[in-house]
Each structure stands twice: as structure tokens, then as C-alpha cells.
């Protein structure tokens, strides 16, 4: 005798056979499943129900042909920043933590409900979609080129906050997990089984049957880390294994990409803990990260802006102004470079992680602040760009401020979507540093007064 789950909108539920339930992730009106706030709350409601459902197993699959799930809803995530930053500073961490904790809590409840949970995955399972699957006891992947597991959160300045930084290294080991966590490497279906992150690869269309077969075998619904024989590594052991990687990443990013440090912290401080405390540690670190400007600005340009840019390019309607903006940014850098020693400019650009070769300066042109108008910033960013200090920061600030002026001069009439796309283009084509989200995102963050401060050393 089984009971019905709570009312669901983003998922569908059916009985496959006696005692085996099937949860289908299938968001109405969306081309791809994502973890919207509603989907997260429904996943938690299912996990709450599961223990008393009477089921002997649950299979979870996707109703979409596009992918299993593309992770947290990045549109909603971008809005969450506005909600967090609107609160008094001393409340932001707690508000962010309370807002994002449900995803990890739902997945932890799923794996501890004492009912075998199997995931049937055909297509991409990324970010929160991959984390959802890692909270199952069994994963079957379709043998298709499109099927892959990955945690690409770092690419948009985030960390996997649904337990991914904890479950993946526990499953595959620290060394195999770090390229997935830090560099968005993916496991193909075959790689996933070889690495121990999935259990079986089957021809497309047979994933659900393979999950049912596993449930019929009467498996123990316990994750490796919840078993009595699981060995928790010591804090010293984990720190020693990550030390070299930490040094290399600090050197590579100059410390400008806080998600990289945060992911390393999650692994270093989470792995020596039992799983409940470990997911708590992960969401504590996530709450620190999400109130910073870098994730907001990277989501804005590297996801939302990129989506617009790709759609415009696909329809043959990529505005020429994006190239004009990129060219004007490069020219503005040459102009700034003309005022300083070439070696100092090179050092400053390297320090700020501009990924462009700055052309030798031409004749010095004045940089006019008139185009900046009066535009309030969102809030102090809390990073170096608020108040550049020392030669590298001052020159880097001047380069970036001049780039904002150049972008505004050429893109004054762009709407919000196109500004985000122009930001994406400025990062990919001109080498504007990704952690600042592009010139328009920087203008929105620090406002006209902030940009005026940056260009003060070169304004006349
Ligand atoms: C705590 C947890 C944190 C996280 O999980 S953070 C999120 C991590 N995930 C990602 O960063 C993945 C972002 N998405 C992508 O990289 C790409 O997309 C894919 C590789 C998944 C698919 O690419 P392609 O096949 O070219 O499809 P498409 O046109 O990019 O996307 C199809 C539709 O799906 C929407 N979408 C995809 N991913 C997300 C997302 N994560 N949040 C919100 N929407 C998403 C798009 O916008 C679009 O929508 P429309 O059909 O209306 O144009």
C-alpha cells in the first residue's frame, strides 16, 4: 500500500509497478528543467513524503528531451542578489543562507529517507541537476554523446551549494573531483562509471528499466558516507592534499575569483566532517559567496548576456555595436597606457587579470567623464575596485574606468539585455576581466561616482 506524494507542478508522479514510484522532472513551459525555487521546494516535499510513502524504491527521470536538468535557475539566482543586498549588511549572510539552504536540505533528506532512490539520466545533468543525482543511491546513464554529469557553477562565480562539493570528492576522490568543481570538467557516461560517480551505462531508452531492475534487487538505501565503515579523512590530510592546488589557483586568478577559493574551502573544511555538518559548512560558505558582487556580475554577463548574444548570433542579428564597444575598449587601454611606463601598465593589467595584450600607447587623449551622467551604484562592492591603492591598482582602475567610459560612449542606447550581451562580448573579445562582469555591470555596481574615482588619475 503506497500513498500519493504532495501536489506537484514541476514534477509528475506515477507508479511504475507495485511499490516502485517514478518521479518525472518536467517543468511546464520551460524548454529545460532547472531548479527554480518552486522545484526546490517540491523536491524537499517529495523527500519529506518518501519515508512514509510505502514505496520500496523511487526512480527519478526527466520528461524533457533536451537534458535531465541544467542546475539552479540562474535567472532567479540573479534576482536573489538584489534581495540580499537590499537588506542591512549584518543580515545579508543569514538571509542568503536561509534562501539557499533548502536545496541541500532537500537532497540530504532524499538520501536519508531509507528508500532506495535511482536516477535515470539521459542528457546533461549539470549543477544542481548533477547534485540532485548525486543524492541518489544509484545512477544509470544513457549511452548518448549528450549525456554527461558536471558542476559548472564556478564559471558563473558560484559553488555547488546542493552538496556537490561534498558528495563528488567522497565518491571519486579529491584529485578526480577538483577539475569538475573548479574548471567545469564533465564526466561522459563512460567516464562517470569508470570514475565511480555512476553505476551503469545502458542504451538510450533503457535507463528507467535498469533503475527498476536495481530496486527489485532489494538494495540498501545508504550512501557510502552514511555507512559505519566510512573513513572520514583528517583535516590535516585534506589540507595537505589541497595545498599545492590552492597555491596554483591563487597564482592563476590573483585571488580575484572568490568562487575558486570558496570551492577549495568547502572541500578542505567539509571533507573532514560527517555529511550533515559538511553540507552545513558548504551552505555557510555559499552564503558568504552569494552576497559578493562577483557571482551577480558573472551570472549577468557569462550566462544571461551569453544567452542573448548566442540567440542574436543564431538569428544573424548580432549588433555591430558589440564589436565597436570591444574596439573602443582596446583603444581606451592604449590611451591609458600612453600615460604610464609600459612595464607598469603590463604589471597592472596582469595584476587585475585583464586577458588582453595592451597596445603601446598612441597620443594621449583626454578621458571625459561626461558620458557617466548621474548613476547610483548598487552598493559598495567590498573589493579593490571601490578604492584602488598602490600603483598596480591605480593603473588597473584607470584601465577599467576608461573601458566603462568607452562602452558607454558606444552603447548608450542599448537595452538591458543587450548591455549584458555587450558585457559578455567585452569579456570574450576585448579581455575585460570576467569577475567584474563587463563594463556595463561594473558601471551598475559602482555607479558614476565610482567610475569617476577610477578615471581621476587620467581625467585631464
Ligand atoms: C546551488 C546550485 C547552483 C547551480 O546549479 S548554478 C547553475 C549551474 N548550471 C549552469 O551553469 C548551466 C547553465 N546552462 C548552460 O550552460 C546551457 O544552457 C546548457 C549547456 C545547459 C544547455 O545549452 P544549450 O543546449 O545550448 O541550450 P540553451 O539554449 O543554453 O538553454 C535552453 C534553455 O534553458 C535555459 N537554461 C539553461 N540553463 C539554465 C539555468 N541554469 N538557469 C535558467 N535557465 C537555464 C536557457 O535560458 C534556455 O531558455 P530558453 O529556451 O527560454 O531560451
Short mmCIF file of C-alpha atoms in Angstrom, two decimals, residues 81 85 92 293 376-382 386 444-446:
data_model
loop_
_atom_site.label_atom_id
_atom_site.label_comp_id
_atom_site.label_asym_id
_atom_site.label_seq_id
_atom_site.Cartn_x
_atom_site.Cartn_y
_atom_site.Cartn_z
CA UNK A 81 21.30 39.01 -5.07
CA UNK A 85 21.88 43.33 -0.99
CA UNK A 92 22.79 39.55 4.44
CA UNK A 293 29.26 41.17 -6.40
CA UNK A 376 23.85 55.42 -8.39
CA UNK A 377 25.85 52.27 -7.66
CA UNK A 378 24.17 49.19 -6.22
CA UNK A 379 26.28 49.07 -3.06
CA UNK A 380 29.98 49.16 -2.23
CA UNK A 381 31.39 46.01 -3.80
CA UNK A 382 33.79 45.42 -0.93
CA UNK A 386 35.97 50.57 -4.69
CA UNK A 444 25.89 49.47 -12.41
CA UNK A 445 27.87 48.15 -9.43
CA UNK A 446 29.97 51.18 -8.57
#
